[in-house]
Tab-separated table of C-alpha atoms in Angstrom:
chain	number	residue	atom	x	y	z
A	851	UNK	CA	-0.198	-0.113	0.125
A	852	UNK	CA	1.237	3.508	-0.427
A	853	UNK	CA	1.305	4.180	3.316
A	854	UNK	CA	3.827	0.794	3.281
A	855	UNK	CA	5.804	2.458	0.716
A	856	UNK	CA	7.032	5.445	2.484
A	857	UNK	CA	9.143	3.622	5.132
A	858	UNK	CA	10.275	1.166	2.675
A	859	UNK	CA	11.528	4.085	0.370
A	860	UNK	CA	13.324	5.102	3.159
A	861	UNK	CA	14.576	2.337	3.859
A	862	UNK	CA	16.344	1.548	0.752
A	863	UNK	CA	17.626	4.781	0.277
A	864	UNK	CA	19.416	4.606	3.312
A	865	UNK	CA	21.076	0.997	2.321
A	866	UNK	CA	21.616	2.450	-0.867
A	867	UNK	CA	23.623	5.416	0.849
A	868	UNK	CA	25.449	2.663	2.945
A	869	UNK	CA	26.385	0.477	-0.152
A	870	UNK	CA	27.518	3.925	-1.911
A	871	UNK	CA	29.575	4.710	0.769
A	872	UNK	CA	31.942	1.316	0.373
A	873	UNK	CA	31.760	1.812	-3.324
A	874	UNK	CA	29.664	-1.215	-4.082
A	875	UNK	CA	27.931	1.026	-6.448
A	876	UNK	CA	26.074	-1.520	-8.877
A	877	UNK	CA	24.376	-2.640	-5.612
A	878	UNK	CA	23.552	0.628	-4.428
A	879	UNK	CA	22.404	1.899	-7.828
A	880	UNK	CA	19.646	-1.024	-7.577
A	881	UNK	CA	18.509	0.081	-4.236
A	882	UNK	CA	18.106	3.824	-5.607
A	883	UNK	CA	16.089	2.670	-8.305
A	884	UNK	CA	14.033	0.421	-6.108
A	885	UNK	CA	13.662	3.425	-3.680
A	886	UNK	CA	12.633	5.580	-6.438
A	887	UNK	CA	9.733	3.159	-7.601
A	888	UNK	CA	8.675	2.873	-3.842
A	889	UNK	CA	8.406	6.613	-3.433
A	890	UNK	CA	6.330	6.489	-6.885
A	891	UNK	CA	4.120	4.264	-5.285
A	892	UNK	CA	3.839	6.309	-2.482
A	893	UNK	CA	3.094	9.596	-3.937
A	894	UNK	CA	0.627	7.993	-6.202
A	895	UNK	CA	-2.411	8.234	-4.136
A	896	UNK	CA	-2.009	11.667	-3.026
A	897	UNK	CA	-0.469	13.164	-6.020
A	898	UNK	CA	2.497	14.918	-4.428
A	899	UNK	CA	5.545	15.649	-5.467
A	900	UNK	CA	7.186	12.452	-4.045
A	901	UNK	CA	5.629	10.949	-7.228
A	902	UNK	CA	8.265	11.697	-9.062
A	903	UNK	CA	11.059	10.483	-6.548
A	904	UNK	CA	12.700	12.110	-3.756
A	905	UNK	CA	16.093	14.845	-3.863
A	906	UNK	CA	17.618	12.083	-1.652
A	907	UNK	CA	17.220	9.181	-3.867
A	908	UNK	CA	17.879	10.872	-7.207
A	909	UNK	CA	20.901	12.357	-5.762
A	910	UNK	CA	22.273	8.971	-4.955
A	911	UNK	CA	21.273	7.867	-8.232
A	912	UNK	CA	23.287	10.325	-10.032
A	913	UNK	CA	26.360	9.771	-8.214
A	914	UNK	CA	26.368	6.000	-8.759
A	915	UNK	CA	25.671	6.868	-12.226
A	916	UNK	CA	28.744	9.595	-12.283
A	917	UNK	CA	31.041	7.355	-10.745
A	918	UNK	CA	30.429	4.388	-12.398
A	919	UNK	CA	31.443	6.671	-15.566
A	920	UNK	CA	27.943	7.151	-16.889
A	921	UNK	CA	28.227	10.840	-17.225
A	922	UNK	CA	24.937	11.267	-19.429
A	923	UNK	CA	22.755	9.448	-17.089
A	924	UNK	CA	23.978	11.477	-14.354
A	925	UNK	CA	23.133	14.639	-15.914
A	926	UNK	CA	19.729	13.595	-16.790
A	927	UNK	CA	19.332	12.660	-12.879
A	928	UNK	CA	20.831	15.948	-11.809
A	929	UNK	CA	18.216	17.880	-14.229
A	930	UNK	CA	15.313	15.984	-11.988
A	931	UNK	CA	17.484	16.658	-8.732
A	932	UNK	CA	17.451	20.471	-9.653
A	933	UNK	CA	13.863	20.163	-10.350
A	934	UNK	CA	13.202	18.279	-6.918
A	935	UNK	CA	15.012	20.737	-4.917
A	936	UNK	CA	13.007	23.515	-6.465
A	937	UNK	CA	9.520	21.797	-5.466
A	938	UNK	CA	10.912	20.893	-1.762
A	939	UNK	CA	11.719	24.495	-1.858
A	940	UNK	CA	8.199	25.449	-2.770
A	941	UNK	CA	6.387	23.121	-0.578
A	942	UNK	CA	8.255	24.337	2.151
A	943	UNK	CA	7.306	28.201	1.588
A	944	UNK	CA	10.042	29.476	0.259
A	945	UNK	CA	14.006	28.970	1.617
A	946	UNK	CA	16.352	32.084	1.840
A	947	UNK	CA	18.977	32.953	-0.867
A	948	UNK	CA	21.856	31.853	1.906
A	949	UNK	CA	19.878	28.560	2.173
A	950	UNK	CA	19.145	27.891	-1.303
A	951	UNK	CA	23.060	28.587	-1.792
A	952	UNK	CA	24.592	26.365	0.892
A	953	UNK	CA	22.691	23.344	-0.660
A	954	UNK	CA	25.081	20.903	-1.876
A	955	UNK	CA	24.696	18.216	-4.595
A	956	UNK	CA	27.751	15.891	-4.078
A	957	UNK	CA	28.916	14.490	-7.096
A	958	UNK	CA	26.801	16.853	-9.387
A	959	UNK	CA	28.742	19.376	-8.065
A	960	UNK	CA	30.981	18.540	-11.504
A	961	UNK	CA	27.979	19.942	-13.508
A	962	UNK	CA	27.090	22.836	-11.330
A	963	UNK	CA	30.590	23.705	-12.292
A	964	UNK	CA	30.343	23.291	-16.013
A	965	UNK	CA	26.792	24.760	-15.866
A	966	UNK	CA	28.064	27.803	-14.000
A	967	UNK	CA	31.271	28.249	-16.522
A	968	UNK	CA	29.172	27.701	-19.657
A	969	UNK	CA	26.588	30.435	-18.380
A	970	UNK	CA	29.265	33.064	-17.574
A	971	UNK	CA	31.184	32.315	-20.866
A	972	UNK	CA	28.033	33.070	-22.776
A	973	UNK	CA	27.094	36.188	-21.223
A	974	UNK	CA	30.544	37.714	-21.611
A	975	UNK	CA	31.256	39.043	-25.043
A	976	UNK	CA	34.179	37.439	-26.704
A	977	UNK	CA	36.099	40.783	-27.556
A	978	UNK	CA	35.924	42.185	-24.306
A	979	UNK	CA	38.969	40.141	-22.695
A	980	UNK	CA	39.200	42.103	-19.255
A	981	UNK	CA	35.597	41.050	-18.545
A	982	UNK	CA	36.090	37.335	-19.727
A	983	UNK	CA	39.213	36.495	-17.620
A	984	UNK	CA	36.628	38.338	-14.874
A	985	UNK	CA	33.899	35.728	-15.694
A	986	UNK	CA	36.745	32.755	-15.445
A	987	UNK	CA	38.041	34.023	-12.136
A	988	UNK	CA	34.290	33.863	-10.970
A	989	UNK	CA	34.078	30.362	-11.648
A	990	UNK	CA	37.025	29.345	-9.806
A	991	UNK	CA	36.001	31.722	-6.793
A	992	UNK	CA	32.550	30.105	-6.963
A	993	UNK	CA	34.387	26.651	-7.000
A	994	UNK	CA	35.993	27.553	-3.844
A	995	UNK	CA	33.149	28.811	-1.887
A	996	UNK	CA	31.485	25.555	-2.736
A	997	UNK	CA	34.748	23.413	-1.701
A	998	UNK	CA	34.736	25.561	1.776
A	999	UNK	CA	30.751	24.645	2.469
A	1000	UNK	CA	31.703	20.942	1.781
A	1001	UNK	CA	34.930	21.200	4.254
A	1002	UNK	CA	32.960	22.776	6.761
A	1003	UNK	CA	30.000	19.879	6.727
A	1004	UNK	CA	32.531	17.290	5.819
A	1005	UNK	CA	30.406	16.217	2.369
A	1006	UNK	CA	33.778	14.564	0.610
A	1007	UNK	CA	31.916	14.093	-2.671
A	1008	UNK	CA	31.653	17.889	-3.418
A	1009	UNK	CA	35.679	17.783	-3.150
A	1010	UNK	CA	35.845	14.848	-5.486
A	1011	UNK	CA	33.350	16.540	-7.836
A	1012	UNK	CA	35.387	19.566	-8.048
A	1013	UNK	CA	38.812	17.844	-8.134
A	1014	UNK	CA	37.453	16.014	-11.202
A	1015	UNK	CA	36.325	19.410	-13.074
A	1016	UNK	CA	39.948	20.259	-12.608
A	1017	UNK	CA	41.226	17.138	-13.762
A	1018	UNK	CA	39.237	17.001	-16.799
A	1019	UNK	CA	38.322	21.124	-17.684
A	1020	UNK	CA	40.886	22.884	-15.539
A	1021	UNK	CA	41.304	26.386	-16.347
A	1022	UNK	CA	40.786	27.119	-19.927
A	1023	UNK	CA	41.932	30.311	-21.278
A	1024	UNK	CA	39.610	32.791	-23.077
A	1025	UNK	CA	37.929	32.112	-25.397
A	1026	UNK	CA	37.606	28.382	-23.722
A	1027	UNK	CA	37.823	26.118	-26.859
A	1028	UNK	CA	39.448	23.171	-25.499
A	1029	UNK	CA	40.155	21.979	-21.615
A	1030	UNK	CA	43.220	23.069	-19.692
A	1031	UNK	CA	43.151	20.453	-17.001
A	1032	UNK	CA	45.103	21.830	-13.494
A	1033	UNK	CA	46.570	18.790	-11.960
A	1034	UNK	CA	47.842	20.359	-8.873
A	1035	UNK	CA	44.273	21.812	-8.112
A	1036	UNK	CA	42.457	18.338	-8.842
A	1037	UNK	CA	45.129	16.625	-6.895
A	1038	UNK	CA	44.553	19.015	-3.944
A	1039	UNK	CA	41.089	18.389	-3.963
A	1040	UNK	CA	41.316	14.798	-4.316
A	1041	UNK	CA	43.607	14.647	-1.423
A	1042	UNK	CA	41.405	16.846	0.924
A	1043	UNK	CA	38.560	14.150	-0.302
A	1044	UNK	CA	40.709	11.045	0.756
A	1045	UNK	CA	41.289	12.904	4.357
A	1046	UNK	CA	37.394	12.770	4.888
A	1047	UNK	CA	37.068	8.790	3.475
A	1048	UNK	CA	39.216	5.957	3.187
A	1049	UNK	CA	36.764	3.797	1.328
A	1050	UNK	CA	36.061	5.368	-1.802
A	1051	UNK	CA	37.806	3.623	-4.914
A	1052	UNK	CA	36.731	6.630	-7.126
A	1053	UNK	CA	39.170	9.110	-5.107
A	1054	UNK	CA	41.921	6.218	-4.538
A	1055	UNK	CA	41.719	5.618	-8.507
A	1056	UNK	CA	41.988	9.444	-9.427
A	1057	UNK	CA	44.889	9.911	-6.933
A	1058	UNK	CA	46.555	7.326	-8.345
A	1059	UNK	CA	46.199	8.253	-12.007
A	1060	UNK	CA	47.470	11.743	-11.121
A	1061	UNK	CA	50.692	10.497	-9.585
A	1062	UNK	CA	51.037	8.371	-12.480
A	1063	UNK	CA	50.611	11.514	-14.524
A	1064	UNK	CA	52.927	13.544	-12.600
A	1065	UNK	CA	55.752	10.910	-13.300
A	1066	UNK	CA	55.518	10.709	-16.668
A	1067	UNK	CA	57.670	13.647	-17.886
A	1068	UNK	CA	60.268	12.455	-15.179
A	1069	UNK	CA	60.223	9.114	-16.745
A	1070	UNK	CA	60.716	10.649	-20.727
A	1071	UNK	CA	63.282	12.700	-19.208
A	1072	UNK	CA	64.905	9.792	-17.695
A	1073	UNK	CA	65.022	8.210	-21.204
A	1074	UNK	CA	65.998	11.519	-23.142
A	1075	UNK	CA	69.866	11.245	-24.268
A	1076	UNK	CA	70.568	14.478	-23.069
A	1077	UNK	CA	70.215	13.042	-19.651
A	1078	UNK	CA	72.981	10.753	-19.788
C-alpha cells in the first residue's frame, strides 16, 4: 500500500547510501531505483511531488552513475535533482537565498560547475578580454566557495567532484575552446576528499592516476639522451 511504501523507500535509500559509501555502486544503484519506485507508489494516491521521486534518491542515483562513468545518465538525474530541490523549496513555503546557496549536490557539483562556466562564458562578449577573465575567475571563486561549504560539513563527494572538474576541464584560457587541466588543484581536492573518507575507490583511483601522470615527464627525461 502507499502507506507502507514510504518507510520502505526510506529504508531502501538508506541502505543504498551505505553501499555507495563503500563503493558497492552496482548494488547501490539497484536500491536507489527500487527506492524511487517505492516513492512513486507512495506519491500516487496523494498526487504529491514524491510521485517523481525524492531529492535524496535521485541525488544518490546520480552519484552512482557519475562514479561509474555514465556521465550523461548522471547529468539527466541531476536535472531531476534540481527540479526536486525547487519543488521541496516551494513545498516549504520558500527558503532564504543563503539556504539555497548552501545546498550541496555531492558529485553533481561537477555539473553545477560546468553549467556555471558555460553560463558565464555565454554572457560575456568575446571581444572584451577583461570581462572574460573576470568571468573565468568568478567560476573558480564560486567553486572555492562550494569547497569551503563542503569542508565545513564534511562532504567529501563535493571535493571529489571539484577535483574531477580541474582534472578534466581545469583553467581554460579565453575564449574557452579546449580544456586546460590543472593537475595540482585536482590533486589538492582529491587529497582533501581522501582525508574525509578511506573507502572511496573513485578518489583513490583519481589520486593514483594523477600521481602516475605527474611521474610521466620524469620518466621521459630519464629516457632522453640529454639526461646521460
